[in-house]
XYZ file of C-alpha atoms in Angstrom:
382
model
C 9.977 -171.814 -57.663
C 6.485 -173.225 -58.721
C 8.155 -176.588 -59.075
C 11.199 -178.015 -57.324
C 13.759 -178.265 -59.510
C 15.225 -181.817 -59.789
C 19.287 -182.904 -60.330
C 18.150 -183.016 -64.457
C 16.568 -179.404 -65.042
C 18.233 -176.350 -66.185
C 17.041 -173.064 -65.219
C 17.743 -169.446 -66.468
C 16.518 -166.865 -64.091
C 16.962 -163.044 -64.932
C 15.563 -159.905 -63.414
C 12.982 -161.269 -61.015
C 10.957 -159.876 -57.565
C 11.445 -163.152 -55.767
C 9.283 -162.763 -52.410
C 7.575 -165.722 -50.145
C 9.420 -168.361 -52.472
C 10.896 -171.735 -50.852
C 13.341 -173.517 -53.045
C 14.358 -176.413 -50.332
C 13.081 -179.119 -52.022
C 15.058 -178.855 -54.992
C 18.152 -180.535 -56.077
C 21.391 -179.408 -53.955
C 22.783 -179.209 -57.483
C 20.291 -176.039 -58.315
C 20.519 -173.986 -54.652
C 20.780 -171.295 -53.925
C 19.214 -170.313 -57.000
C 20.839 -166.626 -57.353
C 19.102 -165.163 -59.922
C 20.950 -162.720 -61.983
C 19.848 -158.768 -62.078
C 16.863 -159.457 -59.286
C 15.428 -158.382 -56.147
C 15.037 -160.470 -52.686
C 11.929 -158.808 -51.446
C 12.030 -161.108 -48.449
C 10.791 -164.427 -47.164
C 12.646 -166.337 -49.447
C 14.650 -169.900 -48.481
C 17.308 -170.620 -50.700
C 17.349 -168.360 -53.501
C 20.251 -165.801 -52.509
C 21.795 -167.329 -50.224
C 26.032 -168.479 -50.262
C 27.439 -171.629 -49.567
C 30.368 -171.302 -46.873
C 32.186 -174.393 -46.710
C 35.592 -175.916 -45.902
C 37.470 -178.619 -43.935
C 38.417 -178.857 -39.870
C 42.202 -180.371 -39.833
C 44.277 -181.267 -36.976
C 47.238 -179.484 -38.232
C 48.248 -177.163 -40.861
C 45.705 -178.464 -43.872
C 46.903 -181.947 -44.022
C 45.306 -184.211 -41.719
C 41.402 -183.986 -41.490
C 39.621 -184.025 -38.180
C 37.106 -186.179 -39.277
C 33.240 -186.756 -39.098
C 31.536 -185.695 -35.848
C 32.958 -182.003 -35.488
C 30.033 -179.030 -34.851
C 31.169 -176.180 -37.149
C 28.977 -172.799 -36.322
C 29.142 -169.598 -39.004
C 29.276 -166.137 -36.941
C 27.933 -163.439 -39.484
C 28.353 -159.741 -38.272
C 27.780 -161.024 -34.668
C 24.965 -162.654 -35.327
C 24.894 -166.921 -35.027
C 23.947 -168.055 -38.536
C 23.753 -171.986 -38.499
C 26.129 -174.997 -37.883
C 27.061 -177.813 -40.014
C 28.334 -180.973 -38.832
C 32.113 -182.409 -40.764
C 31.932 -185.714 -42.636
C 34.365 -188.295 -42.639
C 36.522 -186.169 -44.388
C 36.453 -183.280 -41.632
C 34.341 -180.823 -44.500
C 31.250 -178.652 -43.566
C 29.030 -176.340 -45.323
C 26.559 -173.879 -44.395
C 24.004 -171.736 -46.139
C 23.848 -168.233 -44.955
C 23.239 -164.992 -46.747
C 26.344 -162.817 -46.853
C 27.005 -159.675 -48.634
C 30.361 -157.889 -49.591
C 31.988 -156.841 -46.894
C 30.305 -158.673 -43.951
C 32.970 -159.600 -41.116
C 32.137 -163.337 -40.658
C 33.988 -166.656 -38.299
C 34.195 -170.069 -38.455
C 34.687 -171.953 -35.619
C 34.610 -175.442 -34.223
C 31.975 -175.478 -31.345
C 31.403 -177.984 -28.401
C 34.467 -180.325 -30.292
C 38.001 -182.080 -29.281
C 39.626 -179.546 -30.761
C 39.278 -175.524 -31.291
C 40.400 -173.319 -33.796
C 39.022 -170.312 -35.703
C 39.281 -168.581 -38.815
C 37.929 -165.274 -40.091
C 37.416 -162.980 -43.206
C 35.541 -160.142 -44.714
C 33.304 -161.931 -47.422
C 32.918 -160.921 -50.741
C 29.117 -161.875 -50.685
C 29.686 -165.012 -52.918
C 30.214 -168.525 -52.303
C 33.073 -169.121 -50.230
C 34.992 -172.257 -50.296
C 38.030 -173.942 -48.218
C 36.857 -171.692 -45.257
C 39.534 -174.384 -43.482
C 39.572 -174.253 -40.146
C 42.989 -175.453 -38.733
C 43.237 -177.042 -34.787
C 45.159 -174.238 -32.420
C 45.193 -171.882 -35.330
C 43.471 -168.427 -35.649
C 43.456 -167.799 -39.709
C 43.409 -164.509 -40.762
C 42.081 -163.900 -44.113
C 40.320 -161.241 -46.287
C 38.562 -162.218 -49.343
C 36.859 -159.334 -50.433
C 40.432 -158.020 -51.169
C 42.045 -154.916 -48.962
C 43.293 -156.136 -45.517
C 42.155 -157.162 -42.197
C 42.071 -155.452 -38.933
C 41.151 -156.129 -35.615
C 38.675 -154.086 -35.882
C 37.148 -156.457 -38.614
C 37.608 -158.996 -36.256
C 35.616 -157.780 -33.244
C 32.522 -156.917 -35.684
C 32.695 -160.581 -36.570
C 32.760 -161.901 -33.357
C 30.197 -159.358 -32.500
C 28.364 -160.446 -28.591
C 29.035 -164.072 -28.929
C 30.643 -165.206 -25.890
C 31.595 -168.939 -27.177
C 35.192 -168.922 -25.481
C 35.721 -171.477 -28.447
C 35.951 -168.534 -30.631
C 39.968 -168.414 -30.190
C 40.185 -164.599 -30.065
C 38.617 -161.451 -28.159
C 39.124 -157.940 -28.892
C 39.123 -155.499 -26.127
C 39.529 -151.301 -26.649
C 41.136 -152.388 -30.103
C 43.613 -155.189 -28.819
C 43.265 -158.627 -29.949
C 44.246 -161.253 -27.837
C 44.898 -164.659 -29.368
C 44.703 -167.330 -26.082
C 47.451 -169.790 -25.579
C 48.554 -172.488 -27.161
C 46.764 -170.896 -30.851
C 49.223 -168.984 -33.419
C 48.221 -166.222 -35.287
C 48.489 -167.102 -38.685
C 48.331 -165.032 -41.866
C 48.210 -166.618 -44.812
C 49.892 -166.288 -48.062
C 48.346 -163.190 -50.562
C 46.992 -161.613 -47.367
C 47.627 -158.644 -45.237
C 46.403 -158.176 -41.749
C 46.825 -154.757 -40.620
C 46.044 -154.723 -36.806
C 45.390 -151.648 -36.131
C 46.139 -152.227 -32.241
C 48.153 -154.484 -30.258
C 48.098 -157.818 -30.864
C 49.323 -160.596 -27.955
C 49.240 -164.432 -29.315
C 51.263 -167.357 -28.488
C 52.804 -168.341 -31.826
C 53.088 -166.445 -35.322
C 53.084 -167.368 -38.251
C 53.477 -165.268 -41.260
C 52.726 -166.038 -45.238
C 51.195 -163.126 -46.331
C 51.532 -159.939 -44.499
C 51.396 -158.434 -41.821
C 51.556 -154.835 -40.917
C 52.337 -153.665 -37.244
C 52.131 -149.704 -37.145
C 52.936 -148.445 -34.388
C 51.740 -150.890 -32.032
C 53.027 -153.551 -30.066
C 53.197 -157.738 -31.215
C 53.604 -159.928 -28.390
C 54.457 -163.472 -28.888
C 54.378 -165.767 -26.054
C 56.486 -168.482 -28.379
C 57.420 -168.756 -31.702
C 57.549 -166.163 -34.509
C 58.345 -167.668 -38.081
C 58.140 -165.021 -41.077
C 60.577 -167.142 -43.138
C 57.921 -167.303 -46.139
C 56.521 -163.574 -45.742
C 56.784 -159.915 -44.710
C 56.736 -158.350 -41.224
C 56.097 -154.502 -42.224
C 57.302 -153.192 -38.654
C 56.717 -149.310 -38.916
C 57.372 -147.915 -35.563
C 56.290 -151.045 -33.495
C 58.003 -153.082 -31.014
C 57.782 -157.433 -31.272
C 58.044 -158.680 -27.394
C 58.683 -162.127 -26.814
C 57.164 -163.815 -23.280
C 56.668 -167.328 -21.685
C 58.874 -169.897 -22.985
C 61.913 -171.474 -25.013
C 61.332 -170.249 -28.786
C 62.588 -169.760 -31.580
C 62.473 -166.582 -33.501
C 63.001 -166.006 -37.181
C 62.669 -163.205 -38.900
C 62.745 -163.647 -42.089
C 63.857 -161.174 -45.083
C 61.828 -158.152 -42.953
C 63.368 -155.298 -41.025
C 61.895 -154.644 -37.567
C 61.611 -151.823 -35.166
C 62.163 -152.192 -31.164
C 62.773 -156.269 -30.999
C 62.368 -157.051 -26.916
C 63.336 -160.364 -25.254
C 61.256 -160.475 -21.936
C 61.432 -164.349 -21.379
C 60.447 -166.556 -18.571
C 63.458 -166.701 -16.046
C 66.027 -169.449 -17.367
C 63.926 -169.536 -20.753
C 65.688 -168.577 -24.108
C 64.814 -167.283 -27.459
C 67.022 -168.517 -30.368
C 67.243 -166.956 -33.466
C 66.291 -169.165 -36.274
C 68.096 -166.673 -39.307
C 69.420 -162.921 -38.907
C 67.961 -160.480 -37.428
C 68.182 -156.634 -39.309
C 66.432 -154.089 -36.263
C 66.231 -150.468 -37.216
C 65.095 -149.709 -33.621
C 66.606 -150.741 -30.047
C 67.274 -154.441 -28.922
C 66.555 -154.919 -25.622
C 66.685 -158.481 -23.405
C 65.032 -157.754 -20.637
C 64.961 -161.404 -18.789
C 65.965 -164.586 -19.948
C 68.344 -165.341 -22.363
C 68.786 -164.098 -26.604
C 70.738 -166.609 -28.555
C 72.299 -166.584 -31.975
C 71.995 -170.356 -32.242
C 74.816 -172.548 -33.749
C 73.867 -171.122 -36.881
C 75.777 -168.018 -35.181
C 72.818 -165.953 -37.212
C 73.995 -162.317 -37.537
C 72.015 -159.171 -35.968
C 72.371 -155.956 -37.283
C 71.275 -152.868 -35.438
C 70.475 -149.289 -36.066
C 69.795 -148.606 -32.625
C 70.944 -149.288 -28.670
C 71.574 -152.588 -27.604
C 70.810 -153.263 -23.726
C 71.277 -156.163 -22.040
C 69.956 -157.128 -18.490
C 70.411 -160.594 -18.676
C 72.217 -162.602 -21.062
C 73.434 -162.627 -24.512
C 74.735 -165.833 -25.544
C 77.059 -164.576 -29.066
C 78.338 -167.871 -29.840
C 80.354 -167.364 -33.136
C 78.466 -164.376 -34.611
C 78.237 -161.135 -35.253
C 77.114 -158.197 -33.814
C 76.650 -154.940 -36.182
C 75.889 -151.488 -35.434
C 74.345 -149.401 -38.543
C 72.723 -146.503 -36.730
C 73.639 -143.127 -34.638
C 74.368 -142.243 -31.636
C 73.889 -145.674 -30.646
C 74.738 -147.238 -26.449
C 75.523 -150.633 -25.575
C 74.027 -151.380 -21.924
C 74.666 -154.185 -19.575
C 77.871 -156.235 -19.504
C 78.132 -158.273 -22.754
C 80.222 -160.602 -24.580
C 79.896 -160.298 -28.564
C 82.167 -162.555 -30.892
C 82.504 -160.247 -33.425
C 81.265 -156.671 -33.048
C 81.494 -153.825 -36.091
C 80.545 -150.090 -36.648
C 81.763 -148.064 -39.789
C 80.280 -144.906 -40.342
C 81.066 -142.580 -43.083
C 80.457 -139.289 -40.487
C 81.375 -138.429 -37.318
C 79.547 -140.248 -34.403
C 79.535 -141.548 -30.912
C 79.133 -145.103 -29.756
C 78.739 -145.261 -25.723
C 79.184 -147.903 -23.223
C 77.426 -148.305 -19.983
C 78.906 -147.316 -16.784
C 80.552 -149.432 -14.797
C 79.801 -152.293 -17.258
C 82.104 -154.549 -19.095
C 82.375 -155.518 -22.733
C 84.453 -158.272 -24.157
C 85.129 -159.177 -27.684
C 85.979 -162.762 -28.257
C 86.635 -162.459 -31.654
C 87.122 -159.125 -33.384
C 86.464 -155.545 -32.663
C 86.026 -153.286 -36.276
C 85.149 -149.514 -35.324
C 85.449 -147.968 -38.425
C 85.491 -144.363 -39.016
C 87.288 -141.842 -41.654
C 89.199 -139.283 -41.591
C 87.637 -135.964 -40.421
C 85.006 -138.193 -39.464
C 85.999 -140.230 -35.652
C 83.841 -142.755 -34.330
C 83.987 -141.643 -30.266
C 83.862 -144.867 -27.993
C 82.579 -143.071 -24.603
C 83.486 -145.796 -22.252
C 81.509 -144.134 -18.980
C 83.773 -146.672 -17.031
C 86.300 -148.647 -18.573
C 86.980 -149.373 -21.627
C 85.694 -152.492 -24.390
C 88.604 -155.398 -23.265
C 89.051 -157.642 -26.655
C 90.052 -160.976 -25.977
C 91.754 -162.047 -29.465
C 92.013 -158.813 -32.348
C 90.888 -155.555 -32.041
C 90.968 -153.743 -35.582
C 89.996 -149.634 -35.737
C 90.616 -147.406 -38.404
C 92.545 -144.613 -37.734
C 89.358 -142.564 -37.718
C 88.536 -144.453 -34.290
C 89.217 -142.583 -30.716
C 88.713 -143.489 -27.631
């Protein structure tokens, strides 16, 4: 710019060779300047630059961190500046981006630590929030995320205050941050993913790899696209709900003495499996319908609800107590129980089949004991 141009001035810029040009002492009302149609032949301070800015919170966008916090801009691996929040916890930071660039925000050297991340569209970019114990997921020059994305953001930088790493494809999210994916986007892994909690607006799409949650897992508001993966719940006392999605493999591999609680139905079109520790239904006495086996190594606690097999061929391992437990097929199939194991109904048995059509309950050794009504069709055999 020959002059600076003050908080008054106008400007219309168009098709210009801008090289060697420092617009810094102009008006934060007039930079960058971004002229339309031109060329950045280099050397030039605030003329194409973007302005990245958002606001550090304590929780989930509604309490601001405050002034004080360090927030540093990660642009294809490479450290692009820092800003430092105001009183109302907001940043902003001048960088140069361009569409598709994998880019970070993080909160560096502060009280708390969280990160978020996108693939810009190589325009401004504003709330770029950054939420305490959060790892955001976003996308905002439309398409998904991966974790491949991911790692090209993070790039070399070591900061451990970047909340994530990315190792041979996996992304590991440390404790106590959830992964969280909000509404209107999709994050597509593209490997494993282990995190503490989840959290799940938008959507995300598992493949065929494996989702391990330490904690919670809440896709009440949005879609879990499960393909062929398996969801593996570690560590601690959680709650799981799964929303209006249909999983895969759902494993319950718990701390000893440590239970996961459902916290609505779960539909599985692959195996359930509790490893250690203990699956409940809650009080709710939340369904959980099954396509395939059901094993159980530990303990189940069934409460009032009900247990219902939709698939084929399907086992039941381990000695278990359902409430209710139901299979109706329309075609001849067998349903087989463990040997030497023990299955008790408390409430009611339905094995459903038709006629032609026999539902064979291969009891390896013994047979299912129901405690109150057993009701089979006459297309059942035993």
């Amino acid at each position: 710019m020959p002059e600076p141009a003050s908080a008054g001035a106008s400007k219309a810029l168009d098709y210009l060779d801008v090289q060697d040009s420092d617009a810094s002492g102009s008006d934060l009302s007039h930079v960058p300047i971004r002229p339309t149609n031109s060329v950045d032949s280099g050397n030039n301070i605030l003329w194409f630059e973007d302005f990245i800015s958002g606001t550090v919170y304590t929780d989930e966008g509604v309490t601001s961190a405050g002034a004080g916090l360090t927030v540093r801009l990660i642009v294809n691996g490479v450290d692009v500046g820092t800003d430092v929040t105001d009183a109302g916890g907001a940043y902003s930071i001048i960088a140069v981006t361009n569409p598709g660039d994998a880019m970070l925000v993080y909160v560096d050297n502060g009280v708390l630590d969280g990160t978020t991340v996108t693939v810009a569209d190589g325009a401004d970019l504003a709330g770029f929030d950054i939420w305490a114990d959060h790892v955001i997921t976003r996308h905002d020059n439309g398409g998904s995320l991966t974790n491949a994305d991911m790692d090209t953001a993070k790039g070399a930088v070591g900061d451990n205050e970047i909340e994530y790493s990315v190792s041979a494809g996996a992304l590991t999210i440390p404790t106590p941050n959830e992964l969280y994916v909000p509404a209107g986007v999709t994050f597509v892994p593209g490997g494993d993913v282990t995190t503490y909690d989840v959290k799940i607006l938008g959507t995300l799409d598992a493949g065929a790899n494996t989702i391990t949650a330490g904690a919670n897992w809440d896709a009440s508001a949005g879609t879990f696209t499960a393909g062929t993966s398996t969801v593996t719940f570690t560590l601690l006392n959680a709650t799981f709900t799964p929303g209006a999605s249909v999983y895969n493999d759902v494993e319950v591999n718990v701390n000893n003495g440590q239970t996961l609680t459902l916290g609505a139905a779960l539909d599985a079109n692959g195996n359930l499996t509790i490893s250690n520790g203990e699956l409940d239904v809650s009080a709710s006495n939340y369904a959980i319908t099954l396509a395939g086996d059901f094993t159980n190594l530990d303990t189940f606690t069934a409460r009032s609800g009900t247990v219902t097999l939709d698939g084929t061929g399907q086992t039941i391992s381990g000695s278990n107590t359902f409430f209710n437990l139901t299979k109706s097929v329309a075609a001849a199939d067998t349903l087989t129980f463990g040997a030497g194991e023990t299955t008790t109904i408390g409430g009611t048995v339905t094995l459903n089949g038709a006629a032609g059509n026999l539902i064979y309950r291969i009891c390896r050794s013994g047979r299912p004991t129901p405690s109150t009504t057993a009701t089979t069709s006459s297309g059942s055999k035993t």
